[in-house]
Amino acid sequence: DAGVIQSPRHEVTEMGQEVTLRCKPISGHNSLFWYRQTMMRGLELLIYFNNNVPIDDSGMPEDRFSAKMPNASFSTLKIQPSEPRDSAVYFCASSPTRGGTGGQPQHFGDGTRLSIL
Amino acid sequence: SQQGEEDPQALSIQEGENATMNCSYKTSINNLQWYRQNSGRGLVHLILIRSNEREKHSGRLRVTLDTSKKSSSLLITASRAADTASYFCATDAETGANNLFFGTGTRLTVIP
């Protein structure tokens, strides 16, 4: 089975440019998560979706960031305009929907390493 | 913040030794999970322990949970060079939301 697929793996662009990160979750998973990882701040949850609906976007840094999930098999995270402080590794993860008190493991993609010059 | 903290931040051991990492968290939980992250890769789920469990085993991994102290430990026995990675604990929200709160991680180096 294919895992979570992210593209591109690496992105280098100049500040001010629009950046779009893509994610294909594992088929059948109802929840999708976007994270950002930096040395300084560790792993931060940006936003997550249940059944394609955004549930919590309180981690989105500012209005320059937006995320969409038009269908169950695709999500995008967009930064416009990008700034050097957005440089980080961005991860997408998916999981089955949590049932009752049962936790569900999250399955991570290998991330997009983003560098804004 | 509900984010957990791992201790130590970094750990270096010889191959064959045991490695113990600790995690502390702040609020009540339903479950606690441990993940591994190899350099340049995404996190990989290792083990989940529920709040009504005290200990769980999976291969060379042993996880304990003390909800009264809001802490957990991950023990890797007979470590191998391939165990070199960062290890994170993650707690869920007792409210029933589906998101996890990840700790700051322990960087484990196993020297061959």
XYZ file of N, CA and C in Angstrom:
687
model
N 0.836 -1.198 0.000
C 0.000 0.000 0.000
C 0.869 1.245 0.000
N 0.490 2.230 -0.808
C 1.238 3.475 -0.819
C 0.966 4.223 0.467
N 1.985 4.882 0.962
C 1.802 5.706 2.138
C 1.339 7.082 1.741
N 1.500 8.036 2.644
C 1.159 9.425 2.353
C 2.204 9.982 1.383
N 1.730 10.592 0.332
C 2.637 11.085 -0.704
C 2.609 12.602 -0.715
N 3.792 13.198 -0.588
C 3.907 14.650 -0.622
C 4.761 15.068 -1.802
N 4.411 16.215 -2.351
C 5.232 16.789 -3.420
C 5.196 18.306 -3.344
N 6.274 18.972 -3.759
C 7.557 18.378 -4.092
C 8.311 17.965 -2.841
N 9.403 17.259 -2.965
C 10.220 16.903 -1.795
C 11.069 18.088 -1.352
N 11.481 18.863 -2.315
C 12.277 20.053 -2.021
C 11.747 21.211 -2.859
N 11.766 22.400 -2.241
C 11.334 23.603 -2.963
C 12.206 24.751 -2.508
N 12.828 25.390 -3.467
C 13.620 26.586 -3.180
C 13.044 27.708 -4.032
N 12.692 28.803 -3.393
C 12.101 29.896 -4.136
C 12.450 31.220 -3.467
N 12.217 32.284 -4.181
C 12.530 33.602 -3.632
C 11.350 34.165 -2.862
N 11.656 34.964 -1.888
C 10.595 35.558 -1.072
C 9.632 36.338 -1.953
N 8.373 36.280 -1.557
C 7.346 36.946 -2.325
C 6.627 36.035 -3.292
N 7.247 34.893 -3.612
C 6.632 33.963 -4.541
C 5.571 33.123 -3.837
N 4.641 32.627 -4.622
C 3.623 31.712 -4.099
C 4.187 30.298 -4.069
N 3.911 29.597 -2.983
C 4.369 28.220 -2.824
C 3.149 27.333 -2.594
N 3.089 26.224 -3.302
C 1.995 25.265 -3.106
C 2.571 23.897 -2.807
N 2.194 23.359 -1.676
C 2.616 22.025 -1.264
C 1.422 21.091 -1.414
N 1.709 19.861 -1.823
C 0.634 18.919 -2.132
C 0.750 17.655 -1.312
N -0.410 17.064 -1.061
C -0.452 15.851 -0.236
C -1.542 14.921 -0.723
N -1.193 13.654 -0.833
C -2.176 12.610 -1.105
C -2.205 11.688 0.096
N -3.303 11.663 0.843
C -3.356 10.817 2.045
C -3.543 9.350 1.677
N -3.449 8.510 2.668
C -3.703 7.080 2.471
C -5.200 6.880 2.204
N -5.492 6.077 1.216
C -6.878 5.823 0.850
C -7.655 5.259 2.036
N -8.814 5.846 2.293
C -9.655 5.377 3.390
C -9.459 6.136 4.689
N -8.398 6.920 4.756
C -8.189 7.737 5.954
C -9.069 8.976 5.882
N -9.746 9.290 6.992
C -10.681 10.402 7.004
C -10.098 11.697 7.546
N -8.955 11.601 8.212
C -8.357 12.789 8.819
C -7.026 13.102 8.154
N -6.787 14.393 7.930
C -5.543 14.830 7.311
C -4.986 16.003 8.101
N -3.682 15.982 8.300
C -3.004 16.967 9.146
C -1.841 17.592 8.382
N -1.664 18.886 8.552
C -0.478 19.574 8.054
C 0.341 20.053 9.253
N 1.654 19.734 9.223
C 2.572 20.147 10.275
C 3.728 20.922 9.665
N 4.375 21.699 10.509
C 5.621 22.378 10.137
C 6.664 22.020 11.192
N 7.882 21.684 10.749
C 8.931 21.306 11.679
C 10.154 22.187 11.468
N 10.598 22.817 12.531
C 11.834 23.602 12.525
C 12.647 23.247 13.759
N 13.917 23.555 13.722
C 14.764 23.293 14.883
C 14.300 24.100 16.080
N 13.903 25.330 15.824
C 13.561 26.226 16.926
C 12.223 25.874 17.578
N 11.243 25.516 16.788
C 9.883 25.362 17.293
C 9.391 23.921 17.304
N 10.200 23.002 16.792
C 9.787 21.612 16.788
C 8.685 21.367 15.781
N 7.800 20.431 16.095
C 6.722 20.027 15.200
C 5.447 20.767 15.595
N 4.943 21.577 14.700
C 3.756 22.389 14.977
C 2.602 21.932 14.081
N 1.446 21.735 14.667
C 0.255 21.436 13.869
C -0.281 22.748 13.283
N -0.440 22.765 11.969
C -0.952 23.964 11.316
C -2.473 23.900 11.175
N -2.955 22.790 10.657
C -4.389 22.644 10.402
C -4.699 21.173 10.255
N -5.941 20.779 10.594
C -6.328 19.429 10.257
C -7.767 19.377 9.768
N -8.028 18.366 8.951
C -9.319 18.159 8.304
C -9.904 16.817 8.763
N -11.189 16.784 8.936
C -11.935 15.536 9.075
C -12.936 15.476 7.933
N -12.900 14.383 7.174
C -13.836 14.242 6.037
C -13.842 15.481 5.140
N -12.660 15.972 4.857
C -12.416 17.092 3.948
C -12.792 18.456 4.520
N -13.268 18.502 5.753
C -13.702 19.755 6.358
C -12.639 20.232 7.340
N -12.197 21.493 7.229
C -11.209 21.984 8.207
C -11.820 22.061 9.602
N -11.137 21.455 10.553
C -11.651 21.393 11.927
C -10.973 22.420 12.823
N -9.662 22.518 12.692
C -8.908 23.417 13.559
C -7.765 24.018 12.762
N -7.833 25.304 12.511
C -6.753 25.979 11.780
C -6.052 26.989 12.671
N -6.163 26.810 13.971
C -5.581 27.776 14.898
C -4.057 27.812 14.825
N -3.457 26.791 14.246
C -2.016 26.771 14.129
C -1.479 27.450 12.883
N -2.354 27.849 12.000
C -1.912 28.541 10.789
C -1.324 29.882 11.198
N -0.068 30.131 10.806
C 0.645 31.301 11.341
C -0.034 32.631 11.029
N -0.497 32.807 9.860
C -1.095 34.090 9.482
C -1.836 33.911 8.169
N -2.429 35.008 7.718
C -3.287 34.926 6.535
C -2.543 34.541 5.270
N -1.247 34.578 5.307
C -0.489 34.186 4.110
C -0.599 32.685 3.856
N -1.006 31.937 4.879
C -1.133 30.493 4.774
C -2.593 30.111 4.549
N -2.813 29.188 3.617
C -4.153 28.663 3.417
C -4.052 27.189 3.036
N -5.061 26.419 3.398
C -5.075 24.992 3.081
C -6.455 24.608 2.578
N -6.452 23.672 1.644
C -7.703 23.177 1.077
C -7.658 21.670 0.978
N -8.824 21.088 0.995
C -8.952 19.655 0.755
C -10.186 19.460 -0.112
N -10.041 19.577 -1.411
C -11.186 19.529 -2.312
C -11.841 18.153 -2.391
N -11.079 17.100 -2.089
C -11.652 15.755 -2.053
C -10.839 14.885 -1.110
N -11.275 13.667 -0.925
C -10.674 12.791 0.087
C -9.263 12.352 -0.257
N -8.817 12.603 -1.489
C -7.510 12.084 -1.883
C -6.493 13.172 -2.189
N -6.792 14.421 -1.821
C -5.864 15.481 -2.183
C -6.025 16.690 -1.267
N -4.886 17.253 -0.874
C -4.905 18.476 -0.089
C -3.734 19.349 -0.508
N -3.905 20.654 -0.379
C -2.825 21.592 -0.663
C -2.641 22.545 0.500
N -1.405 22.965 0.672
C -1.056 24.027 1.618
C -0.361 25.107 0.803
N -0.895 26.315 0.857
C -0.384 27.388 0.032
C 0.142 28.512 0.905
N 1.263 29.077 0.494
C 1.832 30.245 1.171
C 1.974 31.344 0.123
N 1.330 32.461 0.373
C 1.366 33.568 -0.565
C 1.176 34.889 0.162
N 2.140 35.784 0.139
C 3.490 35.611 -0.390
C 4.399 34.920 0.612
N 5.398 34.218 0.126
C 6.306 33.510 1.022
C 7.358 34.463 1.591
N 7.868 34.111 2.779
C 8.891 34.891 3.456
C 9.988 33.940 3.938
N 11.203 34.446 4.131
C 12.313 33.568 4.588
C 11.982 32.814 5.874
N 11.222 33.399 6.778
C 10.890 32.722 8.035
C 9.935 31.550 7.846
N 9.419 31.367 6.643
C 8.574 30.203 6.348
C 9.414 28.969 6.031
N 10.715 29.142 5.918
C 11.592 28.016 5.620
C 11.483 26.967 6.718
N 11.190 25.742 6.328
C 10.943 24.657 7.284
C 10.703 23.388 6.486
N 10.499 22.294 7.212
C 10.012 21.074 6.580
C 8.523 20.965 6.903
N 7.726 20.793 5.875
C 6.271 20.708 6.029
C 5.851 19.262 5.820
N 5.140 18.733 6.806
C 4.686 17.348 6.744
C 3.174 17.290 6.619
N 2.738 16.306 5.888
C 1.331 15.949 5.827
C 1.194 14.573 6.476
N 0.134 14.368 7.214
C -0.130 13.067 7.840
C -1.608 12.744 7.694
N -1.924 11.470 7.686
C -3.337 11.075 7.648
C -3.586 9.964 8.654
N -4.826 9.837 9.050
C -5.200 8.765 9.970
C -6.665 8.417 9.753
N -7.038 7.211 10.173
C -8.471 6.916 10.208
C -9.118 7.820 11.245
N -10.407 8.009 11.126
C -11.098 8.850 12.101
C -11.086 8.179 13.459
N -10.810 8.951 14.451
C -10.799 8.460 15.826
C -12.178 7.968 16.202
N -12.238 6.823 16.866
C -13.505 6.281 17.315
C -13.547 6.224 18.823
N -14.494 6.807 19.456
C -14.611 6.784 20.912
C -13.358 7.316 21.560
N -12.819 6.562 22.494
C -11.582 6.984 23.142
C -10.373 6.312 22.522
N -10.603 5.590 21.428
C -9.493 4.897 20.804
C -8.654 5.824 19.982
N -7.367 5.908 20.282
C -6.472 6.732 19.491
C -6.157 6.077 18.175
N -5.782 6.869 17.204
C -5.394 6.362 15.905
C -3.995 6.856 15.574
N -3.121 5.963 15.117
C -1.791 6.420 14.697
C -1.903 7.324 13.478
N -0.997 8.267 13.401
C -0.921 9.103 12.214
C 0.199 8.577 11.320
N -0.061 8.624 10.014
C 0.900 8.164 9.026
C 1.435 9.393 8.301
N 2.743 9.589 8.360
C 3.354 10.794 7.828
C 3.957 10.554 6.447
N 3.882 11.588 5.616
C 4.686 11.611 4.412
C 6.116 11.976 4.769
N 6.983 11.992 3.767
C 8.383 12.314 4.008
C 8.672 13.810 3.968
N 7.643 14.614 3.794
C 7.795 16.047 3.947
C 8.263 16.785 2.712
N 8.059 18.083 2.746
C 8.603 18.998 1.746
C 9.546 19.941 2.460
N 10.803 19.923 2.027
C 11.784 20.852 2.609
C 11.718 22.148 1.828
N 11.251 23.192 2.482
C 11.018 24.480 1.825
C 12.066 25.488 2.262
N 12.697 26.095 1.290
C 13.672 27.159 1.552
C 13.245 28.405 0.800
N 13.059 29.471 1.558
C 12.682 30.757 0.965
C 13.891 31.690 1.057
N 14.375 32.121 -0.083
C 15.599 32.935 -0.116
C 15.282 34.417 -0.009
N 0.076 25.192 27.076
C 0.185 24.291 25.941
C 0.160 22.850 26.423
N -0.417 21.994 25.613
C -0.481 20.588 25.982
C 0.760 19.835 25.528
N 1.624 20.502 24.808
C 2.765 19.819 24.226
C 3.605 19.141 25.286
N 4.044 17.914 24.975
C 4.870 17.179 25.910
C 6.317 17.564 25.775
N 7.096 17.102 26.714
C 8.537 17.328 26.676
C 9.243 16.005 26.872
N 10.231 15.740 26.016
C 11.030 14.543 26.177
C 12.311 14.865 26.932
N 12.797 13.870 27.564
C 14.013 14.014 28.350
C 14.780 12.688 28.247
N 16.078 12.679 27.920
C 16.880 13.870 27.626
C 16.620 14.395 26.212
N 17.198 15.542 25.901
C 17.086 16.054 24.541
C 17.928 15.237 23.586
N 19.048 14.732 24.077
C 19.940 13.919 23.257
C 20.524 12.818 24.113
N 20.752 11.666 23.486
C 21.260 10.492 24.195
C 22.179 9.734 23.256
N 23.359 9.387 23.739
C 24.321 8.650 22.932
C 24.739 7.400 23.694
N 24.583 6.225 23.060
C 24.902 4.966 23.728
C 25.648 4.051 22.774
N 26.225 2.999 23.325
C 26.895 1.992 22.517
C 25.878 0.939 22.060
N 26.144 0.398 20.910
C 25.286 -0.670 20.397
C 25.201 -1.801 21.410
N 24.005 -2.310 21.619
C 23.799 -3.389 22.582
C 23.278 -2.899 23.923
N 23.505 -1.617 24.215
C 22.996 -1.053 25.468
C 21.506 -0.742 25.334
N 20.886 -0.518 26.475
C 19.484 -0.107 26.484
C 19.393 1.420 26.473
N 18.337 1.919 25.846
C 18.104 3.362 25.795
C 16.753 3.666 26.415
N 16.733 4.614 27.324
C 15.481 5.024 27.959
C 15.223 6.499 27.708
N 14.030 6.781 27.219
C 13.617 8.153 26.974
C 12.334 8.419 27.741
N 12.205 9.614 28.260
C 11.064 9.972 29.076
C 10.255 11.087 28.437
N 8.980 11.085 28.755
C 8.066 12.086 28.215
C 7.166 12.572 29.339
N 7.026 13.853 29.462
C 6.075 14.411 30.426
C 5.071 15.271 29.672
N 3.842 15.274 30.151
C 2.794 16.050 29.494
C 1.974 16.764 30.563
N 1.044 17.595 30.123
C 0.447 18.521 31.083
C -1.020 18.266 31.400
N -1.779 17.705 30.469
C -3.217 17.564 30.703
C -3.632 16.103 30.659
N -4.857 15.831 31.040
C -5.365 14.457 31.001
C -5.444 13.960 29.568
N -5.208 12.678 29.401
C -5.169 12.097 28.056
C -6.004 10.830 27.998
N -6.313 10.418 26.787
C -6.878 9.098 26.546
C -5.799 8.109 26.110
N -4.856 8.611 25.342
C -3.820 7.748 24.792
C -2.509 8.512 24.663
N -1.418 7.776 24.637
C -0.113 8.354 24.377
C 0.563 7.479 23.333
N 1.207 8.115 22.383
C 1.865 7.382 21.309
C 3.338 7.774 21.252
N 4.153 6.869 20.755
C 5.559 7.154 20.490
C 5.821 6.993 18.994
N 6.635 7.910 18.491
C 6.997 7.918 17.082
C 8.516 8.005 16.951
N 9.018 7.514 15.824
C 10.436 7.625 15.481
C 10.555 8.427 14.199
N 11.603 9.242 14.124
C 11.874 9.997 12.906
C 13.333 9.826 12.525
N 13.568 9.184 11.400
C 14.903 9.093 10.849
C 15.214 10.383 10.101
N 16.486 10.682 9.993
C 16.915 11.928 9.369
C 16.353 12.060 7.953
N 15.703 13.176 7.679
C 15.185 13.435 6.345
C 13.895 12.702 6.013
N 13.283 12.067 6.996
C 12.062 11.291 6.740
C 10.935 11.770 7.637
N 9.743 11.268 7.354
C 8.607 11.581 8.211
C 8.591 10.732 9.468
N 7.684 11.078 10.390
C 7.571 10.313 11.621
C 6.888 8.980 11.350
N 7.320 7.981 12.089
C 6.753 6.643 11.968
C 6.213 6.219 13.321
N 4.971 5.780 13.336
C 4.336 5.354 14.577
C 4.979 4.071 15.090
N 5.275 4.050 16.404
C 5.880 2.873 17.024
C 4.886 2.101 17.876
N 4.212 2.809 18.777
C 3.401 2.111 19.770
C 2.411 3.092 20.384
N 1.255 2.582 20.751
C 0.221 3.378 21.412
C -0.119 2.724 22.731
N -0.228 3.520 23.775
C -0.625 3.004 25.092
C -1.822 3.814 25.563
N -2.837 3.120 26.038
C -4.055 3.796 26.471
C -3.920 4.220 27.932
N -4.743 5.151 28.333
C -4.607 5.725 29.675
C -4.884 4.717 30.777
N -5.592 3.622 30.456
C -5.866 2.609 31.470
C -4.823 1.480 31.453
N -3.798 1.639 30.653
C -2.710 0.668 30.610
C -1.487 1.243 31.308
N -0.672 0.378 31.892
C 0.515 0.841 32.596
C 1.796 0.484 31.840
N 1.719 -0.572 31.057
C 2.916 -1.016 30.347
C 2.499 -1.724 29.073
N 3.346 -1.576 28.054
C 3.073 -2.240 26.794
C 4.392 -2.591 26.121
N 4.419 -3.728 25.432
C 5.630 -4.193 24.782
C 5.375 -4.368 23.290
N 6.425 -4.107 22.510
C 6.381 -4.406 21.088
C 7.802 -4.686 20.637
N 8.120 -5.957 20.464
C 9.491 -6.319 20.085
C 10.479 -5.856 21.140
N 11.456 -5.053 20.727
C 12.462 -4.548 21.665
C 12.016 -3.258 22.372
N 10.791 -2.852 22.150
C 10.273 -1.633 22.765
C 9.415 -1.961 23.975
N 9.612 -1.153 25.024
C 8.767 -1.258 26.208
C 8.346 0.153 26.598
N 7.057 0.366 26.688
C 6.522 1.677 27.045
C 5.787 1.564 28.374
N 6.021 2.529 29.239
C 5.268 2.613 30.479
C 4.515 3.940 30.520
N 3.450 3.953 31.271
C 2.637 5.158 31.408
C 2.217 5.317 32.860
N 2.464 6.483 33.415
C 2.039 6.811 34.777
C 1.173 8.063 34.683
N -0.130 7.859 34.670
C -1.029 9.003 34.495
C -1.061 9.901 35.725
N -0.711 9.360 36.896
C -0.705 10.201 38.099
C 0.439 11.203 38.039
N 1.519 10.815 37.374
C 2.666 11.706 37.224
C 2.682 12.380 35.857
N 1.721 12.028 35.013
C 1.672 12.565 33.657
C 3.011 12.347 32.958
N 3.437 11.103 32.950
C 4.717 10.797 32.326
C 4.690 9.422 31.697
N 5.579 9.244 30.720
C 5.729 7.976 30.023
C 7.207 7.768 29.744
N 7.584 6.515 29.594
C 8.953 6.225 29.202
C 8.961 5.214 28.077
N 9.955 5.340 27.219
C 10.181 4.389 26.122
C 11.545 3.766 26.339
N 11.562 2.455 26.442
C 12.805 1.712 26.593
C 13.051 0.914 25.326
N 14.232 1.089 24.769
C 14.664 0.271 23.638
C 15.758 -0.643 24.150
N 15.535 -1.930 24.114
C 16.536 -2.874 24.621
C 17.465 -3.320 23.492
N 18.679 -3.693 23.892
C 19.662 -4.221 22.932
C 19.721 -3.342 21.683
N 20.058 -2.090 21.877
C 19.986 -1.118 20.780
C 20.909 -1.492 19.621
N 20.515 -1.029 18.445
C 21.266 -1.252 17.211
C 21.571 0.090 16.570
N 22.555 0.120 15.719
C 22.892 1.362 15.026
C 21.673 1.900 14.259
N 20.850 0.990 13.758
C 19.667 1.401 12.991
C 18.618 2.083 13.854
N 18.761 2.009 15.174
C 17.812 2.707 16.063
C 18.128 4.197 16.161
N 19.261 4.620 15.609
C 19.621 6.039 15.616
C 18.529 6.847 14.926
N 17.923 7.766 15.664
C 16.784 8.541 15.160
C 16.358 9.508 16.258
N 15.365 10.317 15.960
C 14.704 11.122 16.990
C 13.404 10.442 17.376
N 13.104 10.490 18.651
C 11.913 9.820 19.175
C 11.002 10.863 19.827
N 9.723 10.791 19.480
C 8.750 11.756 19.957
C 7.591 11.048 20.654
N 7.123 11.653 21.725
C 5.864 11.202 22.287
C 4.763 12.133 21.798
N 3.553 11.626 21.761
C 2.410 12.423 21.305
C 1.196 12.045 22.136
N 0.492 13.038 22.594
C -0.710 12.801 23.370
C -1.931 13.297 22.602
N -3.044 12.645 22.873
C -4.264 13.099 22.214
C -4.991 14.064 23.134
N -6.052 14.654 22.619
C -6.857 15.569 23.417
C -8.006 14.776 24.024
N -8.130 14.814 25.338
C -9.169 14.043 26.000
C -10.559 14.484 25.553
N -10.643 15.661 24.961
C -11.925 16.191 24.505
C -12.516 15.365 23.373
N -11.710 14.543 22.745
C -12.227 13.724 21.660
C -11.828 14.207 20.287
N -11.134 15.313 20.228
C -10.641 15.788 18.935
C -9.600 14.823 18.403
N -9.379 14.871 17.120
C -8.551 13.871 16.465
C -7.082 14.251 16.385
N -6.726 15.435 16.838
C -5.336 15.852 16.674
C -4.461 15.352 17.819
N -3.155 15.342 17.581
C -2.166 14.931 18.563
C -1.271 16.105 18.913
N -0.705 16.041 20.110
C 0.245 17.057 20.552
C 1.602 16.376 20.711
N 2.559 16.796 19.905
C 3.866 16.161 19.893
C 4.821 16.856 20.836
N 5.701 16.049 21.457
C 6.737 16.597 22.285
C 7.899 17.114 21.455
N 8.937 17.491 22.170
C 10.082 18.131 21.539
C 11.115 17.140 21.023
N 11.006 15.878 21.417
C 11.855 14.842 20.846
C 13.150 14.589 21.598
N 13.601 13.340 21.521
C 14.923 12.933 22.019
C 15.717 12.424 20.837
N 16.905 12.965 20.662
C 17.779 12.524 19.579
C 18.651 11.403 20.114
N 18.442 10.178 19.616
C 19.202 9.013 20.052
C 20.264 8.661 19.020
N 21.493 8.525 19.483
C 22.583 8.061 18.630
C 23.109 6.758 19.202
N 23.102 5.713 18.401
C 23.634 4.418 18.801
C 24.942 4.202 18.057
N 26.003 4.095 18.816
C 27.342 3.991 18.232
C 27.680 2.526 17.995
N 28.039 2.178 16.753
C 28.326 0.765 16.448
C 29.581 0.277 17.161
